[in-house]
mmCIF file with all atom_site columns, C-alpha atoms in Angstrom:
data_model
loop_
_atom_site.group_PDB
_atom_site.id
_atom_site.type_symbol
_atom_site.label_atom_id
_atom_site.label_alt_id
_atom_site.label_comp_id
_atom_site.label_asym_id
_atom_site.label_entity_id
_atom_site.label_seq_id
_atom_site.pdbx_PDB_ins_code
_atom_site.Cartn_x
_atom_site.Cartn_y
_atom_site.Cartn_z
_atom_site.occupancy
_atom_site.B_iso_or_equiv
_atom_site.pdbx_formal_charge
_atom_site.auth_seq_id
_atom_site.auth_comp_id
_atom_site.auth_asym_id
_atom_site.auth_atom_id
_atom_site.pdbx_PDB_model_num
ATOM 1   C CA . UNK A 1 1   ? 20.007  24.718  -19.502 1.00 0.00 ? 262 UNK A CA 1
ATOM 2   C CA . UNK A 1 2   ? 16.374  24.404  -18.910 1.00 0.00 ? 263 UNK A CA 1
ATOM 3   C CA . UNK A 1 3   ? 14.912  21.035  -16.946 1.00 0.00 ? 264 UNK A CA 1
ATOM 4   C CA . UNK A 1 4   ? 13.206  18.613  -19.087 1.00 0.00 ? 265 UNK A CA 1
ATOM 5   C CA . UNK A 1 5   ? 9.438   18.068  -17.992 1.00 0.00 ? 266 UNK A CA 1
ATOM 6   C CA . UNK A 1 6   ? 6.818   15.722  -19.373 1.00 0.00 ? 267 UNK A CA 1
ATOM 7   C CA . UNK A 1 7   ? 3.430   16.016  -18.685 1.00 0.00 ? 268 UNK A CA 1
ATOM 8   C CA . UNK A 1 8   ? 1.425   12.810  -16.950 1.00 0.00 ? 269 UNK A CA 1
ATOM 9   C CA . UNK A 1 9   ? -1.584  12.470  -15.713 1.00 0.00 ? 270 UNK A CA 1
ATOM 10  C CA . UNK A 1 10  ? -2.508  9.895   -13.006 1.00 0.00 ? 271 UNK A CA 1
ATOM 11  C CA . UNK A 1 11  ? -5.877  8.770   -11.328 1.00 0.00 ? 272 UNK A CA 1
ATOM 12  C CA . UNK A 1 12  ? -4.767  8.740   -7.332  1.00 0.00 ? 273 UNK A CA 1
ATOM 13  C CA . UNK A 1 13  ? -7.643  7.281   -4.873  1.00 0.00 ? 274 UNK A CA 1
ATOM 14  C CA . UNK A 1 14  ? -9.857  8.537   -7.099  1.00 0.00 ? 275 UNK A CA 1
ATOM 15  C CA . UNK A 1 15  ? -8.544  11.785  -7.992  1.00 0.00 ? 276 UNK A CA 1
ATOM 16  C CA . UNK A 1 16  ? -7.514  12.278  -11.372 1.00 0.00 ? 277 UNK A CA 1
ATOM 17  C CA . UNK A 1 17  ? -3.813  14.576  -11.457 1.00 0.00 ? 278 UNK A CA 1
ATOM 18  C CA . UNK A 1 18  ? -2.445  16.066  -14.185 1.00 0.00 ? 279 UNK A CA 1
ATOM 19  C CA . UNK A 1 19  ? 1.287   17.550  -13.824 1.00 0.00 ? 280 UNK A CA 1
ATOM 20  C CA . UNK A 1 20  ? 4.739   18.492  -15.322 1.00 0.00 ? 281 UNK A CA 1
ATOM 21  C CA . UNK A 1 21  ? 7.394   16.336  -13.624 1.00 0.00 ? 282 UNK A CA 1
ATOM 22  C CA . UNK A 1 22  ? 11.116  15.811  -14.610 1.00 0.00 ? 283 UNK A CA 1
ATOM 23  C CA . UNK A 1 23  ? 11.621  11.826  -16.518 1.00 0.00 ? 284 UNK A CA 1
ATOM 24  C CA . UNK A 1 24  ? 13.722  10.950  -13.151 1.00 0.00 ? 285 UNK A CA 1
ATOM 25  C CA . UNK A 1 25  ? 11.040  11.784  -10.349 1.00 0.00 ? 286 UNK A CA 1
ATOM 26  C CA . UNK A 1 26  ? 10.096  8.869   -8.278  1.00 0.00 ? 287 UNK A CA 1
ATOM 27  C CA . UNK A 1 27  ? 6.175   8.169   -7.822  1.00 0.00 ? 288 UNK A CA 1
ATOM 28  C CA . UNK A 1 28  ? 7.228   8.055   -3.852  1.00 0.00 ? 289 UNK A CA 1
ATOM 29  C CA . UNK A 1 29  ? 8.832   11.645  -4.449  1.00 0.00 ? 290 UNK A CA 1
ATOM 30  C CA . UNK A 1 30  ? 5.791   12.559  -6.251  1.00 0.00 ? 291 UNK A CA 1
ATOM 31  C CA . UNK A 1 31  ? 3.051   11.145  -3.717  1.00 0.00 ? 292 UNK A CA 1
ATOM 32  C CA . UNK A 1 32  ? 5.074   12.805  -1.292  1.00 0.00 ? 293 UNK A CA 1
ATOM 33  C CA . UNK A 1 33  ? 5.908   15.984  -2.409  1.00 0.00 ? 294 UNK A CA 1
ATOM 34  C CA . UNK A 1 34  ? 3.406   16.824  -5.062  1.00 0.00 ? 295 UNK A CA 1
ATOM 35  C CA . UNK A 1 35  ? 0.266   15.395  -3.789  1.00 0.00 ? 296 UNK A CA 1
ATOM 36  C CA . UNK A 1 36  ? 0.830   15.575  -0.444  1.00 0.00 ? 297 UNK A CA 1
ATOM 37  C CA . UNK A 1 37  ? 0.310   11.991  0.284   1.00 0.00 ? 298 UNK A CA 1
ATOM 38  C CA . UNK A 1 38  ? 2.827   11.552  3.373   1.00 0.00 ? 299 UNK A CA 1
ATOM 39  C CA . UNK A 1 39  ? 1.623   8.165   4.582   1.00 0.00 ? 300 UNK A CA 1
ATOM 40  C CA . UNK A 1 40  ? 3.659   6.557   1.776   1.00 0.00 ? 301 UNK A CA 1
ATOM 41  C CA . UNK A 1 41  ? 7.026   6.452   3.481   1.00 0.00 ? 302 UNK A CA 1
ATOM 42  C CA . UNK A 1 42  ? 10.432  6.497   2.356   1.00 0.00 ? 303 UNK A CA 1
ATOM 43  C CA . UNK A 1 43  ? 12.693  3.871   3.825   1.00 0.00 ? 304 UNK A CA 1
ATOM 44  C CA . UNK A 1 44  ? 15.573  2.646   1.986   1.00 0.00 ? 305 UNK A CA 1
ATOM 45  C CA . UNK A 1 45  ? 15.296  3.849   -2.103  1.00 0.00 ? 306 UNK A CA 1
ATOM 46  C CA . UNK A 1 46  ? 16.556  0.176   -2.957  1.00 0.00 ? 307 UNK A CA 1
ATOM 47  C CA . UNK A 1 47  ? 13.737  -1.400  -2.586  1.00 0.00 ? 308 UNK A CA 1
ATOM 48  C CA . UNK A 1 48  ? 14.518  -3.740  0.496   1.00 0.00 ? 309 UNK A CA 1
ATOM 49  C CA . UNK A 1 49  ? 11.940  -2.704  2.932   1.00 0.00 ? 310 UNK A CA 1
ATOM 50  C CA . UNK A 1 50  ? 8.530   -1.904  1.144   1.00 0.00 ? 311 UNK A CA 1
ATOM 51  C CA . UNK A 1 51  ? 7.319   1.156   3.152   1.00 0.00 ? 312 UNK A CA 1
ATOM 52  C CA . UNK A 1 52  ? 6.888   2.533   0.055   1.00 0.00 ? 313 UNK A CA 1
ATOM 53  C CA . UNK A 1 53  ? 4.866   0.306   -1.491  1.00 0.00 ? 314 UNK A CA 1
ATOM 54  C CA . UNK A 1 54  ? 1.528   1.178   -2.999  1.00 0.00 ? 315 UNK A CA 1
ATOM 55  C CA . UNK A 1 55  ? -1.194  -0.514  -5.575  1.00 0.00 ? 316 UNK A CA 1
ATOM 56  C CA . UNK A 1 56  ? -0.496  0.679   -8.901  1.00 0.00 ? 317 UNK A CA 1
ATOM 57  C CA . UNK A 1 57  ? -3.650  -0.656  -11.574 1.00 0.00 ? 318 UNK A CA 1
ATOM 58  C CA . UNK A 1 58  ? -4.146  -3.029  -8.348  1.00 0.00 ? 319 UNK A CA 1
ATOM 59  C CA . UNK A 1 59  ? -0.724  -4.395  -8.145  1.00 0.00 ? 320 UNK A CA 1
ATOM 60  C CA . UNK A 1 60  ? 1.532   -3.848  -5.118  1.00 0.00 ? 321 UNK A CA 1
ATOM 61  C CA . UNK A 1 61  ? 4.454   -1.873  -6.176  1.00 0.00 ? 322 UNK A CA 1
ATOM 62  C CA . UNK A 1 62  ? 7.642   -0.007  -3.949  1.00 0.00 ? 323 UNK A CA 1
ATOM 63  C CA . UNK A 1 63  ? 7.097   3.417   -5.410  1.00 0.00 ? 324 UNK A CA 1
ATOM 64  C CA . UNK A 1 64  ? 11.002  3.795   -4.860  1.00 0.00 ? 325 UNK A CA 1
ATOM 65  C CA . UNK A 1 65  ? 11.756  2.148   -8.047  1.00 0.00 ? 326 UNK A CA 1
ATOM 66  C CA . UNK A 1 66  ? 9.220   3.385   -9.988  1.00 0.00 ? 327 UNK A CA 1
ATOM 67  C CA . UNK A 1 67  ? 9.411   6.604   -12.323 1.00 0.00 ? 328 UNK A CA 1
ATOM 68  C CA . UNK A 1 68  ? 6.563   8.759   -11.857 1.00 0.00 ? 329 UNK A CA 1
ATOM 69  C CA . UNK A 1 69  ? 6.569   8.801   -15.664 1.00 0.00 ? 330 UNK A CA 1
ATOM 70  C CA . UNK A 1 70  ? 6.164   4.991   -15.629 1.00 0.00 ? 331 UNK A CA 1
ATOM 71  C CA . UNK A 1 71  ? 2.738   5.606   -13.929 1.00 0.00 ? 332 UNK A CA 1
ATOM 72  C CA . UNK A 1 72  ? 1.268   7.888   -16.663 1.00 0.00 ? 333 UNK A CA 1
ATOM 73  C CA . UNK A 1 73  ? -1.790  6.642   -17.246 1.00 0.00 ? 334 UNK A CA 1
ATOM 74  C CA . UNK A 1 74  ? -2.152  4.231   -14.182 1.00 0.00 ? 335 UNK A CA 1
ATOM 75  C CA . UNK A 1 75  ? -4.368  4.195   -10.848 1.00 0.00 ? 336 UNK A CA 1
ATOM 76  C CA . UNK A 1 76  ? -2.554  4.618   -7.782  1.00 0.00 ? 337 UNK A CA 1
ATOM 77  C CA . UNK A 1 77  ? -3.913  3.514   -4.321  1.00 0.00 ? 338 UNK A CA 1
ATOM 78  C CA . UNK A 1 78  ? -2.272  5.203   -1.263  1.00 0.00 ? 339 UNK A CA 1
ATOM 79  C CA . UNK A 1 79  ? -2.575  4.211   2.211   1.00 0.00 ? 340 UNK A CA 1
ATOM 80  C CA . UNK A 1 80  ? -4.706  7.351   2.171   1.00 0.00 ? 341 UNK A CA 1
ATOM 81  C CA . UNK A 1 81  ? -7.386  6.114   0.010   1.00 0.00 ? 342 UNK A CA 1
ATOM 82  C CA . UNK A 1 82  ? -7.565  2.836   2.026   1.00 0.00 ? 343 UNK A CA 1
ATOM 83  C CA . UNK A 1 83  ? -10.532 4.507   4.502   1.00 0.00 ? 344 UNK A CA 1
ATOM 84  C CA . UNK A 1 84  ? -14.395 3.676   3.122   1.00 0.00 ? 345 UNK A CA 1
ATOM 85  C CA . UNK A 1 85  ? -16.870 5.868   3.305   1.00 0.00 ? 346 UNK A CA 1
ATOM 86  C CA . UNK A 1 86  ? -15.141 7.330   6.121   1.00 0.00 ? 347 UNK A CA 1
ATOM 87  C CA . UNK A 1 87  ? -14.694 3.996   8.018   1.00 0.00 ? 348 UNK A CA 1
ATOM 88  C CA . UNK A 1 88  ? -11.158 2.160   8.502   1.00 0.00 ? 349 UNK A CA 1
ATOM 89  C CA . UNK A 1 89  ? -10.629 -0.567  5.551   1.00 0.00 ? 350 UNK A CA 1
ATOM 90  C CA . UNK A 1 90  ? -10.508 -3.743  7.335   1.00 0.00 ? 351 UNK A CA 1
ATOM 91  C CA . UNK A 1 91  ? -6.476  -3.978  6.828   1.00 0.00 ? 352 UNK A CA 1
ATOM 92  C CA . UNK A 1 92  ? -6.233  -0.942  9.072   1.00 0.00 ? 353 UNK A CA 1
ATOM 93  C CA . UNK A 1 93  ? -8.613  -1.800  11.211  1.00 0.00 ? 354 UNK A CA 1
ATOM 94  C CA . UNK A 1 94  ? -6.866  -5.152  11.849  1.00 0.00 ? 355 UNK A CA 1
ATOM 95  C CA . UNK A 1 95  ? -3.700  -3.558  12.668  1.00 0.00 ? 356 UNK A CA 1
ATOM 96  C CA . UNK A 1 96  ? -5.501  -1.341  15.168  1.00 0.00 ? 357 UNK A CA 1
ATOM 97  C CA . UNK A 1 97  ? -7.155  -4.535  16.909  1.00 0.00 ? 358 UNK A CA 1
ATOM 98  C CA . UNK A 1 98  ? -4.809  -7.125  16.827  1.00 0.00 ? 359 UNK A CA 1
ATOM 99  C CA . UNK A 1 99  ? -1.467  -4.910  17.506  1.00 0.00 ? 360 UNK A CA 1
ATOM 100 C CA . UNK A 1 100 ? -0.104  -5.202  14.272  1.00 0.00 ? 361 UNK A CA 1
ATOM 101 C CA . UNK A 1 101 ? 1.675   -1.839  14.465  1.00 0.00 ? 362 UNK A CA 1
ATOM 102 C CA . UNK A 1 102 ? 4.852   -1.373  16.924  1.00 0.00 ? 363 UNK A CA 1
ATOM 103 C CA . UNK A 1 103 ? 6.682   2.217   15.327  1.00 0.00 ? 364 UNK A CA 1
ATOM 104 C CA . UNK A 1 104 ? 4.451   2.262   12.214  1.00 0.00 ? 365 UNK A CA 1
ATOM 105 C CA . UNK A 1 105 ? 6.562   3.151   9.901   1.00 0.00 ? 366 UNK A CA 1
ATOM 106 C CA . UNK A 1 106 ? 6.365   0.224   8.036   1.00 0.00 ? 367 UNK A CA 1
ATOM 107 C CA . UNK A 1 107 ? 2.583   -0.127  8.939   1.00 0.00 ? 368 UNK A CA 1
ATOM 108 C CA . UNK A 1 108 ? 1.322   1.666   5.324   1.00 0.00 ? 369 UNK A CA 1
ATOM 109 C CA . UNK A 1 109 ? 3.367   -0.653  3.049   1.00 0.00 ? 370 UNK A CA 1
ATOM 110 C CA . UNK A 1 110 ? 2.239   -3.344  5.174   1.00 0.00 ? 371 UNK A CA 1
ATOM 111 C CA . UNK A 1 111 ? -1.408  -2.611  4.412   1.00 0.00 ? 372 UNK A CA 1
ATOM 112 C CA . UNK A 1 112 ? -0.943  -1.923  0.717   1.00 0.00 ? 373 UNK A CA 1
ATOM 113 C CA . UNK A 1 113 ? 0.840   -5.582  0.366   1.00 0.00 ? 374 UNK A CA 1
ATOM 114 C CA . UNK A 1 114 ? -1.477  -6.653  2.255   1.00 0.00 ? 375 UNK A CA 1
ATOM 115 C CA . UNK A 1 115 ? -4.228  -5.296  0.040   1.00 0.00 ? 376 UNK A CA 1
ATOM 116 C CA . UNK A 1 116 ? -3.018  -7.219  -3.196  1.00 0.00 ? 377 UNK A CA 1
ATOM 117 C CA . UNK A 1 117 ? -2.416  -10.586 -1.096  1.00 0.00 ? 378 UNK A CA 1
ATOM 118 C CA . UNK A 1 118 ? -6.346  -10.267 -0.025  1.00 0.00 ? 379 UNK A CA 1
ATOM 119 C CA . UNK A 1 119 ? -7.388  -9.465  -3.451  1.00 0.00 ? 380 UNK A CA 1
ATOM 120 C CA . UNK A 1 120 ? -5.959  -12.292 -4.987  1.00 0.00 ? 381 UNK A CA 1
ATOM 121 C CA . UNK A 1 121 ? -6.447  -14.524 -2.276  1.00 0.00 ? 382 UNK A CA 1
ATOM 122 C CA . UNK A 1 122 ? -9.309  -13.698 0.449   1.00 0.00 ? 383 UNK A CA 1
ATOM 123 C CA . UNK A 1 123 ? -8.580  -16.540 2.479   1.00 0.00 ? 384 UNK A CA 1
ATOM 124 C CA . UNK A 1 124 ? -4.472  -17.520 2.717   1.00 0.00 ? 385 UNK A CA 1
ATOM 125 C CA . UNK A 1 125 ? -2.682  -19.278 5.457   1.00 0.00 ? 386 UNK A CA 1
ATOM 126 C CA . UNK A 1 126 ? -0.613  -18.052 8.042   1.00 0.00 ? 387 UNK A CA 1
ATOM 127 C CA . UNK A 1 127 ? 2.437   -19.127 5.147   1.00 0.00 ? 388 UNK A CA 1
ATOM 128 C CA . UNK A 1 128 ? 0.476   -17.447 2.643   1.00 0.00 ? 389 UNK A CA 1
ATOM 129 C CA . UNK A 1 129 ? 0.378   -14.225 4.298   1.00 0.00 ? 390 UNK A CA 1
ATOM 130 C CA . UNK A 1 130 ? 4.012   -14.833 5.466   1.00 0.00 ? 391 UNK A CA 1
ATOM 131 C CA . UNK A 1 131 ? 4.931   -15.487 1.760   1.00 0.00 ? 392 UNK A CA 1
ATOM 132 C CA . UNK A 1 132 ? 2.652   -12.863 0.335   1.00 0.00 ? 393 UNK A CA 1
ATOM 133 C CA . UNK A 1 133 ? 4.724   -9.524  2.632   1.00 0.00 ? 394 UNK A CA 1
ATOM 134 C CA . UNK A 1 134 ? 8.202   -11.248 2.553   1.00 0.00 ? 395 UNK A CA 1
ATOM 135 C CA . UNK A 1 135 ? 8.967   -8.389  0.391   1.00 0.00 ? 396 UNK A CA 1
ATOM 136 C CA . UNK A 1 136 ? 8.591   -5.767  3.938   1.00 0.00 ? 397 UNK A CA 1
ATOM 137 C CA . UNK A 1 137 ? 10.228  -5.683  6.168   1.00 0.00 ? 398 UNK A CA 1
ATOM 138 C CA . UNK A 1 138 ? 9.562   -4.388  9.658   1.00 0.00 ? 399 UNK A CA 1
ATOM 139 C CA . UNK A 1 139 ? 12.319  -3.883  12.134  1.00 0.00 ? 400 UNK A CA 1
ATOM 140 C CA . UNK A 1 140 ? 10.245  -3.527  15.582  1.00 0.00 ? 401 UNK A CA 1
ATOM 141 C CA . UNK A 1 141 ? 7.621   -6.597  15.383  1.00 0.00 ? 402 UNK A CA 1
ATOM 142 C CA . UNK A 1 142 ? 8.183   -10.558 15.322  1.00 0.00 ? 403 UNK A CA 1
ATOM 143 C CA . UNK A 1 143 ? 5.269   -10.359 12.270  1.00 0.00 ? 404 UNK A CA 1
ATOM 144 C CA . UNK A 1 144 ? 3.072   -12.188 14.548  1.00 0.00 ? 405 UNK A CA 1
ATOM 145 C CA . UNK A 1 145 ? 0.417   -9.738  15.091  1.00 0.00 ? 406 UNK A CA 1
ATOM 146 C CA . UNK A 1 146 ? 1.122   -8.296  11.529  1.00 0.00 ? 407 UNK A CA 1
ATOM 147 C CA . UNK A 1 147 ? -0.435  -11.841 10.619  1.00 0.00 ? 408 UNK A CA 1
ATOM 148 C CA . UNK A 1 148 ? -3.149  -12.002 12.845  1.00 0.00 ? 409 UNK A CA 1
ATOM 149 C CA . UNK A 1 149 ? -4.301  -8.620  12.003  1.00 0.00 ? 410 UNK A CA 1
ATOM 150 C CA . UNK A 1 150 ? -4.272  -9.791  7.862   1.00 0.00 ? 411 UNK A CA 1
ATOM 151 C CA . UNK A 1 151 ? -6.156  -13.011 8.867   1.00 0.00 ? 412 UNK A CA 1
ATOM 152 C CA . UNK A 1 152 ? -8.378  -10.284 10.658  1.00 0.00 ? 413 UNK A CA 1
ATOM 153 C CA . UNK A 1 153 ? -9.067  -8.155  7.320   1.00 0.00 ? 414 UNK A CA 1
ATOM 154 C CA . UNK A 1 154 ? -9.567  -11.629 5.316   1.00 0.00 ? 415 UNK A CA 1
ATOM 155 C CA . UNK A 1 155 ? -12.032 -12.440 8.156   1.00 0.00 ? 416 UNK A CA 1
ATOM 156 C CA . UNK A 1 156 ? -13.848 -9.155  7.885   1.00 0.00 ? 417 UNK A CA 1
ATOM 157 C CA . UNK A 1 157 ? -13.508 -8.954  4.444   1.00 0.00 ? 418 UNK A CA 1
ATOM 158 C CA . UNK A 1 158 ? -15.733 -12.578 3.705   1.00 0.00 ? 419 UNK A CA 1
ATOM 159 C CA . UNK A 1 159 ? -18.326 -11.768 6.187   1.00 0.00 ? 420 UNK A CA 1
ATOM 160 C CA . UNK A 1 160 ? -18.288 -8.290  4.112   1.00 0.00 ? 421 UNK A CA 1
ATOM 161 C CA . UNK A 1 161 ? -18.761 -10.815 0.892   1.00 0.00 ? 422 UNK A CA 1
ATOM 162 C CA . UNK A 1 162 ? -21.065 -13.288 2.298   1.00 0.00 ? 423 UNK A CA 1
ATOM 163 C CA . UNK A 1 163 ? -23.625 -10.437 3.939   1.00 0.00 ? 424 UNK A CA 1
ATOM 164 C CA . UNK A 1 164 ? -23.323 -8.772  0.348   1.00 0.00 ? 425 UNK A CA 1
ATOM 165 C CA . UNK A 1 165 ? -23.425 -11.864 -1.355  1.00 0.00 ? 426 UNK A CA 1
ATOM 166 C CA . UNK A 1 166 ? -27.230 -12.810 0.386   1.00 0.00 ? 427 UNK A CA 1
ATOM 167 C CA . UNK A 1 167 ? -28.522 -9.363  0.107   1.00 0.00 ? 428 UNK A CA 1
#
């Protein structure tokens, strides 16, 4: 019996893909695998821990649960396409400062959470931000320095605003 394909097509930091994937492949498995795009990570396919999580039409989503044929027709952001212009995004350059990284394996799903929190809300509390990656989980930190380095990014991100703002 032959496998049953279906053809999607995907925009994936910025890159438009077009590709003949079976109904049950995951969007991690297909990152992954057919793209190449390791820094998504594979941690628990139940969705508990997040380090697969990734912005899907700028919504955080743990590409564990999702069917790669669920994202035809949607923009993916990766961990990969985080970097501007060849520059750290402030998320990952917060992490790097302020020690928000112990293993790093949960450090990309991290970010991309992050990412959606900031977007919606460039300014939270220390609750917020607490509230806001609840869904991750990282088994090496206390989430202390994962917080400061998000208040970092926000930080970063408003002086970013303001100097762009007054230009």
């Amino acid at each position: 019996m032959a496998k049953q394909t279906v053809t999607v097509t995907l925009t994936v930091n910025g890159t438009t893909h077009t590709a003949e994937v079976e109904p049950r492949l995951l969007l991690v498995h297909f990152l992954r695998e057919h793209l190449n795009l390791t820094g998504t990570h594979i941690g628990c396919d139940t969705t508990h821990c997040g380090a697969c999580t990734v912005l899907m039409n700028g919504r955080a989503v743990k590409s564990c649960t999702v069917l790669t044929v669920q994202a035809d027709g949607a923009t993916i952001k990766t961990i990969e396409g985080m970097a501007e212009n060849g520059q750290m995004h402030p998320l990952q350059e917060g992490f790097h400062v302020e020690h928000g990284l112990q293993c790093g394996y949960c450090t990309p799903g991290m970010i991309m959470r992050a990412a959606e929190l900031l977007a919606k809300n460039p300014d939270p509390t220390e609750d917020e931000i607490r509230w806001g990656i609840s869904g991750n989980l990282c088994r090496c930190t206390g989430y202390v320095n994962i917080v400061k380095a998000i208040q970092y990014a926000a930080r970063k991100l408003r002086e970013r605003e303001q100097t762009t703002a007054s230009s």
